[in-house]
Short mmCIF file of C-alpha atoms in Angstrom, two decimals:
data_model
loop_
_atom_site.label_atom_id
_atom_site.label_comp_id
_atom_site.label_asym_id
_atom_site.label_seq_id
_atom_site.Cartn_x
_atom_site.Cartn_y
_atom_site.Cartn_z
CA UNK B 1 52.02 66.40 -62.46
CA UNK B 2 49.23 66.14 -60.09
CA UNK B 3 47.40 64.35 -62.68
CA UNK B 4 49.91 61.70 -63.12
CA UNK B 5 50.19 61.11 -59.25
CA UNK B 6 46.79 60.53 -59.17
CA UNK B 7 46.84 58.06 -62.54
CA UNK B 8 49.71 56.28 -60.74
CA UNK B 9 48.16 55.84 -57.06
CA UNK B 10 44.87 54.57 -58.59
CA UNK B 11 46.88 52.67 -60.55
CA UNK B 12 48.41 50.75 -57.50
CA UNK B 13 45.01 50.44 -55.43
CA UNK B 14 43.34 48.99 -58.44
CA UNK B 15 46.62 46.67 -58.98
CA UNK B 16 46.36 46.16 -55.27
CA UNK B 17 42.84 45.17 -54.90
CA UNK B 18 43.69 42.71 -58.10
CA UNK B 19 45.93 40.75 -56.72
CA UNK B 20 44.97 40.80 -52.78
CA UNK B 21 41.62 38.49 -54.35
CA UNK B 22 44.08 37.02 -56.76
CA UNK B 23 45.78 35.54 -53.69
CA UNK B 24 42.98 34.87 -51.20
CA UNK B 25 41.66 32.62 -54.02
CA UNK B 26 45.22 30.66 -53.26
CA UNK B 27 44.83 31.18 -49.39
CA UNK B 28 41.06 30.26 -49.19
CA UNK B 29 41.37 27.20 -50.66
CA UNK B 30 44.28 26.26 -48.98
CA UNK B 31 43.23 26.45 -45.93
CA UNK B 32 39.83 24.24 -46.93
CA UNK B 33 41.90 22.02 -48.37
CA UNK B 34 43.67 21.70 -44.80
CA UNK B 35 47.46 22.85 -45.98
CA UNK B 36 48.80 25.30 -43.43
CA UNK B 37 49.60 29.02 -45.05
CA UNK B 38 52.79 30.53 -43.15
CA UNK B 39 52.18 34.06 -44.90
CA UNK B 40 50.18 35.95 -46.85
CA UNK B 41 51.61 38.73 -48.61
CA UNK B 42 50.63 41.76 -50.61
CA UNK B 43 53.25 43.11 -51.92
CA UNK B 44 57.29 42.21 -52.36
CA UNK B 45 60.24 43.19 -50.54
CA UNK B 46 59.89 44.80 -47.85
CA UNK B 47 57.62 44.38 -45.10
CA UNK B 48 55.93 47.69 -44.38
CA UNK B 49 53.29 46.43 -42.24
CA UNK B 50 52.84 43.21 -40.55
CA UNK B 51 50.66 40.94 -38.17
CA UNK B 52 50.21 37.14 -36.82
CA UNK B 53 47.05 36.33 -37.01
CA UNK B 54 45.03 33.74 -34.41
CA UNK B 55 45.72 31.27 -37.08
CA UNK B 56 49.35 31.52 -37.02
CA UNK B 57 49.43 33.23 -40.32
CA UNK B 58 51.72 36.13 -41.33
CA UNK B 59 49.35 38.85 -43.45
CA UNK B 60 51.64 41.32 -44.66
CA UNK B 61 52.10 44.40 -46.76
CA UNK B 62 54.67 44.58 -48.51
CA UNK B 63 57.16 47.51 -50.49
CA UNK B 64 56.52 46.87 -53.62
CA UNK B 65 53.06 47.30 -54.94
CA UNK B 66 53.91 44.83 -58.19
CA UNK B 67 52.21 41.40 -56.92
CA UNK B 68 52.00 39.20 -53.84
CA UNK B 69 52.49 35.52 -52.87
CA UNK B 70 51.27 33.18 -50.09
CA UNK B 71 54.11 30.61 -48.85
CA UNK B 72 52.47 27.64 -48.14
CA UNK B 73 54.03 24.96 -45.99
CA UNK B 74 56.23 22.48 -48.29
CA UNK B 75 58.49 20.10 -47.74
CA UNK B 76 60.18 20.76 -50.70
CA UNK B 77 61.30 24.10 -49.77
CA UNK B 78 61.59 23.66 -45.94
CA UNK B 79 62.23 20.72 -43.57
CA UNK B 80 58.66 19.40 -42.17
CA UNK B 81 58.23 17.83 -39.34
CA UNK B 82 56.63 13.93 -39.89
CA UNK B 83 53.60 14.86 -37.47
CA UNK B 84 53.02 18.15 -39.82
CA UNK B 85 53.11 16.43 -43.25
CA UNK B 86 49.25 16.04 -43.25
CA UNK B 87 49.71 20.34 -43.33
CA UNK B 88 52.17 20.45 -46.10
CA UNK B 89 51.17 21.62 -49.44
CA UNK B 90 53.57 18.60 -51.64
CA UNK B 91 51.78 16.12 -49.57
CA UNK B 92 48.01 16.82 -50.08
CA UNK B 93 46.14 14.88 -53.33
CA UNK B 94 46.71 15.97 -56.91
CA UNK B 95 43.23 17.36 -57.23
CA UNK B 96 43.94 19.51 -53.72
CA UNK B 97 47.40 20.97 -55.46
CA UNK B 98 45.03 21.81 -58.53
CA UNK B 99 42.47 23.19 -56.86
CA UNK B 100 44.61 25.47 -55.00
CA UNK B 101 46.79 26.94 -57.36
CA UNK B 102 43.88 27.42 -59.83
CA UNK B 103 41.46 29.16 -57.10
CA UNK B 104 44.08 32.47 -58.14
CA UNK B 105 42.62 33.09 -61.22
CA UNK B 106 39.54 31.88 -60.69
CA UNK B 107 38.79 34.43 -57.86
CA UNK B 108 39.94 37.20 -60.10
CA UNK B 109 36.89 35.74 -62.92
CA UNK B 110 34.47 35.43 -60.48
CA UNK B 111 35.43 39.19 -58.84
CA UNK B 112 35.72 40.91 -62.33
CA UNK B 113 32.07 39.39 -62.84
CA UNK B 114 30.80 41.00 -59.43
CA UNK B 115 32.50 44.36 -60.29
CA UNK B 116 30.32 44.57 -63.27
CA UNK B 117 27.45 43.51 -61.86
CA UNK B 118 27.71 46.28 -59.18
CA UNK B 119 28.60 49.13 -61.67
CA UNK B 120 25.57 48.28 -63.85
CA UNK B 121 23.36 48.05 -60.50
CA UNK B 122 24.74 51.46 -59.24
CA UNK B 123 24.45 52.92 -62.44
CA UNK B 124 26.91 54.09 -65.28
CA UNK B 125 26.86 57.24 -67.34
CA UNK B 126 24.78 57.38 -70.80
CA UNK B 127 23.38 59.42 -73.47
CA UNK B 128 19.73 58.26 -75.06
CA UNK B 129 19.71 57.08 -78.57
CA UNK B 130 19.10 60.51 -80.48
CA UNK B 131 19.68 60.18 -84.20
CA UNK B 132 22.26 62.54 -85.79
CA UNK B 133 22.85 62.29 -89.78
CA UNK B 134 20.77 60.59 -92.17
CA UNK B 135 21.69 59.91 -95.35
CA UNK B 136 19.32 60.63 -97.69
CA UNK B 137 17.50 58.12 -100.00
CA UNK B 138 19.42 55.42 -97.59
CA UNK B 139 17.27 52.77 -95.94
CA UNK B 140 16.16 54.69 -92.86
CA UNK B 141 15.58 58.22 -94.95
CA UNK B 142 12.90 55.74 -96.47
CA UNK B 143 11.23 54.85 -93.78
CA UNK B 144 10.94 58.42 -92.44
CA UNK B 145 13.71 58.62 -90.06
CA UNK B 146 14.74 61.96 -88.98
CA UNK B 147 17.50 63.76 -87.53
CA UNK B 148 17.27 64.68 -84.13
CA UNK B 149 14.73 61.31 -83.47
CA UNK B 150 14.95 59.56 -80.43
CA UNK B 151 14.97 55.13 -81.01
CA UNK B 152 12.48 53.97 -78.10
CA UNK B 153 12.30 50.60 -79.30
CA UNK B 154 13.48 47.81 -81.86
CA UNK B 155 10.37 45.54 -83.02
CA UNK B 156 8.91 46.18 -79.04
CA UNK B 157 12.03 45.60 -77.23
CA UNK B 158 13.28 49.06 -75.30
CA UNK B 159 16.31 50.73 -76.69
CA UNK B 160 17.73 52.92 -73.62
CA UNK B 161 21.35 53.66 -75.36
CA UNK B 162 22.97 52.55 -78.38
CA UNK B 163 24.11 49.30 -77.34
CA UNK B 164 20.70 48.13 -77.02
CA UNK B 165 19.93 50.09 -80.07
CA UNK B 166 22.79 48.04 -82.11
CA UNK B 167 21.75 44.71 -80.66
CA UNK B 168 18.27 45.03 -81.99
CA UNK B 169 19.58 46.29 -85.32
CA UNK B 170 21.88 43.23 -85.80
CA UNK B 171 19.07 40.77 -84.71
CA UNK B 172 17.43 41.44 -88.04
CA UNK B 173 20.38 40.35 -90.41
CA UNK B 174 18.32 38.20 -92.74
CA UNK B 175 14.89 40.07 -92.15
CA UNK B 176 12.66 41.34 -94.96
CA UNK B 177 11.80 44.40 -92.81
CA UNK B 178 11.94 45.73 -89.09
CA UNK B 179 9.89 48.16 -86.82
CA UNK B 180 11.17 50.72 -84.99
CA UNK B 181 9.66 53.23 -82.48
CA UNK B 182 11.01 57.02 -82.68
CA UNK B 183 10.32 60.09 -80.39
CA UNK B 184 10.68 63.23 -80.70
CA UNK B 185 11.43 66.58 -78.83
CA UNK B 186 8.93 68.47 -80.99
CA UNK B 187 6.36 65.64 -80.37
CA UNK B 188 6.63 64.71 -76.86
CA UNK B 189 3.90 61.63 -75.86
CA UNK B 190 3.65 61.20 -79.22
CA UNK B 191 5.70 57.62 -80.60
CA UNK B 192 5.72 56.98 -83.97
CA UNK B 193 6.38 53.39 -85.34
CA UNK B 194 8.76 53.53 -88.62
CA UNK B 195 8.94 50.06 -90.48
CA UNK B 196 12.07 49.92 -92.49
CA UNK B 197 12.78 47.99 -95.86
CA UNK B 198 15.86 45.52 -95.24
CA UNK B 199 15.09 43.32 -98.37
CA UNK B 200 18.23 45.66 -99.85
CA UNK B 201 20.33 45.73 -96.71
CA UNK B 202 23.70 44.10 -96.93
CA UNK B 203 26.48 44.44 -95.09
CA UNK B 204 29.61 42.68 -92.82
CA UNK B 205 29.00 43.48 -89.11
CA UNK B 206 32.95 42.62 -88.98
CA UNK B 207 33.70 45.45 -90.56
CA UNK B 208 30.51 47.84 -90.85
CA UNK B 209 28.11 49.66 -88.27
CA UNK B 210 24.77 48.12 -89.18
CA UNK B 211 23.52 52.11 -88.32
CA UNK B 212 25.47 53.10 -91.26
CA UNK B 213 24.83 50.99 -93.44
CA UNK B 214 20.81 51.33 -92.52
CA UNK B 215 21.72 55.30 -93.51
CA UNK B 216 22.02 57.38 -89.92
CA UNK B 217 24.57 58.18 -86.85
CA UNK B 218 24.55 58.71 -83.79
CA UNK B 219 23.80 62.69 -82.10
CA UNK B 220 27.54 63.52 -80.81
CA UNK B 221 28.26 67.30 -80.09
CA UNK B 222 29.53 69.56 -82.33
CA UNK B 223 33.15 69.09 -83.30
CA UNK B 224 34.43 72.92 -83.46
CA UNK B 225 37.60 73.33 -86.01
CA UNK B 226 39.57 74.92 -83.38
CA UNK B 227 42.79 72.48 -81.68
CA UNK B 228 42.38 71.83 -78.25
CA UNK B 229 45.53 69.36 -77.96
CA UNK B 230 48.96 68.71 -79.89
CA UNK B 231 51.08 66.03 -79.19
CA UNK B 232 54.51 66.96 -78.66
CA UNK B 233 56.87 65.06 -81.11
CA UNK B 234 53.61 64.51 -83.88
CA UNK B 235 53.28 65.27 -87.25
CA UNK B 236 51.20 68.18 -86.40
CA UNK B 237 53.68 69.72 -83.73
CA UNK B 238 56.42 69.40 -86.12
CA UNK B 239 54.35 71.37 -88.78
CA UNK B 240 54.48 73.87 -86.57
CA UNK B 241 50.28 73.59 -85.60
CA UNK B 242 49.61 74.59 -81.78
CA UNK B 243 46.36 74.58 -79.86
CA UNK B 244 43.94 77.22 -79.86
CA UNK B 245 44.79 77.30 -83.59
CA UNK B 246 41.79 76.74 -86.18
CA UNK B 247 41.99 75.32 -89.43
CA UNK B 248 40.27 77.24 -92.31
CA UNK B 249 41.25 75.38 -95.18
CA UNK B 250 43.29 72.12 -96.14
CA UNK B 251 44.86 71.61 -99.72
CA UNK B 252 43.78 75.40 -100.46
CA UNK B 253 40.15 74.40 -100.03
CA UNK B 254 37.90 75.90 -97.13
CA UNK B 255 36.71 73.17 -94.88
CA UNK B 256 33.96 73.65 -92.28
CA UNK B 257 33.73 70.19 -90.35
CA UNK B 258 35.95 68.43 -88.88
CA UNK B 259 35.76 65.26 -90.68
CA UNK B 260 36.69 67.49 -94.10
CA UNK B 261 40.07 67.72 -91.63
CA UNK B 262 40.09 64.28 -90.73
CA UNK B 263 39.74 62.52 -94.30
CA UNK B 264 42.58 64.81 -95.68
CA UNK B 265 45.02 63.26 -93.01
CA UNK B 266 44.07 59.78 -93.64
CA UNK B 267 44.68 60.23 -97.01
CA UNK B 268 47.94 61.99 -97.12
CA UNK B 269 50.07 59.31 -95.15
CA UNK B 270 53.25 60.25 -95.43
CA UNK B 271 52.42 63.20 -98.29
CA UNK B 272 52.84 66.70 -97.64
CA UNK B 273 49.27 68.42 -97.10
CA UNK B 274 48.96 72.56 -97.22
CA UNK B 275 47.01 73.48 -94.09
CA UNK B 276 45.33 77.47 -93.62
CA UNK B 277 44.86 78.02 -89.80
CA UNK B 278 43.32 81.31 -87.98
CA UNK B 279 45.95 82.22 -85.07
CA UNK B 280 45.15 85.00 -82.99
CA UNK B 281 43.38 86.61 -85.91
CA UNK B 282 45.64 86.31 -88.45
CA UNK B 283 46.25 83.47 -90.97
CA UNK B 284 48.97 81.18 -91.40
CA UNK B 285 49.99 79.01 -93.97
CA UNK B 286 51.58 75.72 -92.80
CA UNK B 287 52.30 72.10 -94.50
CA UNK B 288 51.56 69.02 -92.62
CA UNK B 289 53.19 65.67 -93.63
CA UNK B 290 50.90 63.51 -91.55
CA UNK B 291 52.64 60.19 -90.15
CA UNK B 292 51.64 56.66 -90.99
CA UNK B 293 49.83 53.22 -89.78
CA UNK B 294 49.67 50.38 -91.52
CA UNK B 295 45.92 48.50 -91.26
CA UNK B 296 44.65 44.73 -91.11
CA UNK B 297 44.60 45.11 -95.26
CA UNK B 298 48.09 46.17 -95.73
CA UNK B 299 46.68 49.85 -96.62
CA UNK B 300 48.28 53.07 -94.98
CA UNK B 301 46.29 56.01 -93.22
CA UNK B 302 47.85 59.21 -92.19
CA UNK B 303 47.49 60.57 -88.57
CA UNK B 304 48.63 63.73 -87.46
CA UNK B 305 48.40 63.89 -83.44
CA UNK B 306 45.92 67.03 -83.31
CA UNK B 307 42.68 66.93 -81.57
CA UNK B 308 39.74 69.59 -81.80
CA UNK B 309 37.32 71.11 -79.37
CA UNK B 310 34.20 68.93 -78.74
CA UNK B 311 31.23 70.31 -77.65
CA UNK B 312 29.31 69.50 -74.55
CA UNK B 313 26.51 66.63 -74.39
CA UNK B 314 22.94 68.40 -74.36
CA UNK B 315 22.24 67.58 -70.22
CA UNK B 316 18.61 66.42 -71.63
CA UNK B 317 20.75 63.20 -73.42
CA UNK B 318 22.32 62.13 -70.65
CA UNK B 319 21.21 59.67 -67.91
CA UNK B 320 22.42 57.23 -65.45
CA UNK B 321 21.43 53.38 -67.47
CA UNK B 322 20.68 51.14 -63.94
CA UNK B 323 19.46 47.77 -64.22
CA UNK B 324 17.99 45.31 -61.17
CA UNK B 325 19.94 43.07 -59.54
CA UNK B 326 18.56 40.08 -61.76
CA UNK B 327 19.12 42.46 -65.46
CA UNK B 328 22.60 43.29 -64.29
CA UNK B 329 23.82 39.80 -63.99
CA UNK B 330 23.50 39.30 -67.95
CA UNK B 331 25.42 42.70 -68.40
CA UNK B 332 28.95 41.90 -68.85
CA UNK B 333 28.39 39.43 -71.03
CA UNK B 334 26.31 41.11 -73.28
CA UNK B 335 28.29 44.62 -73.78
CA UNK B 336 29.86 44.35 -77.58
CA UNK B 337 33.52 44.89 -78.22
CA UNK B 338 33.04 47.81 -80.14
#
């Protein structure tokens, strides 16, 4: 509960904050453009707090959290005096209206832009680019890359976290070969420079991780097979599966990673699926039918609402990725979708 109240109140101060710059775009400009603003309001219904300012403006805060409005002087709405037409917002130039009613949104751009900047100049959490798996034979098990390597660089440039990482892979779509620098634990001070064969490499960054298809993953903790969360009404609560419960075997075979787990679900959409789990000590037989969603290709993959218990990031891997005040202008529109 006190969770939620605290999801809902941040909620409304980040709403809040949203649309008081959403409207002081409309107010701002207003007021440059010479149209007198009667009120400015955060907030409907309900005055809760309220003030006349020097300027004969009404700043208010409103009931309702949901929005906010400033009533500009119109003679549309309200009968205007002939001396105070030059104030009134149907009287001013076409190009005045426009500016003012798109200054709203435009505020919000320009603040949403500024927000970013400051996070990335303040700093936001991130781990360092420590290789996990590598497939072997694959493209980077050729060039020598190891598990538990850290990527410094990509051809020279400096790879802090993946998304720097994956930039400087998908630069070299089209390359015969590329150079990366590795570090690690084992060898501290001591870089090595891996080149890697892409005359073979193929793939759709659409729909494919150029790290995978280059043969390695990310380090992420250790997924244990115990059940840390089960949503109430999902296919996995209705099987009966609760958490603290840990799955030893699916289909009658053992399984000892998670992703064993997670492949049987997503193939058995809407197909019962014999599940072993270890509860208190004792094992229990149970049979999922996991659910269904249909993807972009028309296919179906099961889902089952369970979630395991995932280890903690090594301290050593994580950092706080700043950037000046010139770097972190570039930020937001660099960051990939996914």
């Amino acid at each position: 509960m006190t969770e939620l109240l605290w999801n809902l109140a941040s909620f409304i101060v980040a709403l809040g904050i949203l649309v008081a710059v959403h409207e002081y775009g409309h107010f701002w400009v207003a007021r440059r453009c010479g149209v007198y603003v009667e009120k400015f309001s955060i907030g409907f219904g309900k005055s809760i707090w309220s003030k006349v300012g020097k300027d004969g403006t009404e700043y208010s805060i409103s009931l309702i959290p949901l929005g906010g409005y400033v009533k500009m002087l119109d003679s549309r709405v309200d009968e205007v005096s002939e001396v105070d037409h030059k104030y009134a917002f149907d009287k001013k130039p076409l190009w005045k209206r426009t500016a003012i009613v798109g200054a709203g949104p435009a505020f919000n751009f320009f603040f949403a832009v500024f927000a970013y900047w400051l996070v990335f100049l303040i700093g936001v959490p991130a781990v360092k680019p420590v290789v996990g798996q590598v497939t072997p034979s694959s493209i980077a098990a050729q060039a020598g890359l190891e598990s538990g390597m850290q990527i410094v660089s990509v051809d020279g440039k400096q790879t802090l976290d993946w998304e720097s990482v994956n930039l400087g892979l998908v630069s070299h779509i089209g390359d015969n070969q590329m150079t990366i620098t590795v570090s690690s634990d084992n060898q501290i001070g001591m870089d090595k420079k891996l080149t890697l064969d892409l005359q073979s490499w193929n793939f759709n960054p659409e729909t494919e991780s150029a790290m995978g298809t280059l043969g390695f993953t990310p380090f992420t903790p250790e997924i244990k097979m115990t059940l840390v969360n089960v949503s109430k009404d999902g296919a996995g609560a209705l099987a009966g599966l609760q958490a603290g419960d840990t799955i030893t075997a699916v289909d009658g075979a053992p399984v000892s990673e998670w992703q064993q787990v997670v492949e049987a679900i997503q193939g058995s959409a809407n197909t019962a699926l014999p599940l072993t789990v270890e509860r208190q000590g004792e094992a229990v037989d149970l049979t999922l039918v996991p659910g269904s969603r249909e993807l972009a290709d028309g296919s179906l993959i099961g889902f089952a609402g369970i979630a395991p218990d995932v280890g903690e990031w090594p301290e050593s891997y994580r950092f706080d990725l700043q950037y000046g005040p010139i770097e972190a202008v570039a930020k937001p529109s660099l960051r990939p979708d996914k």
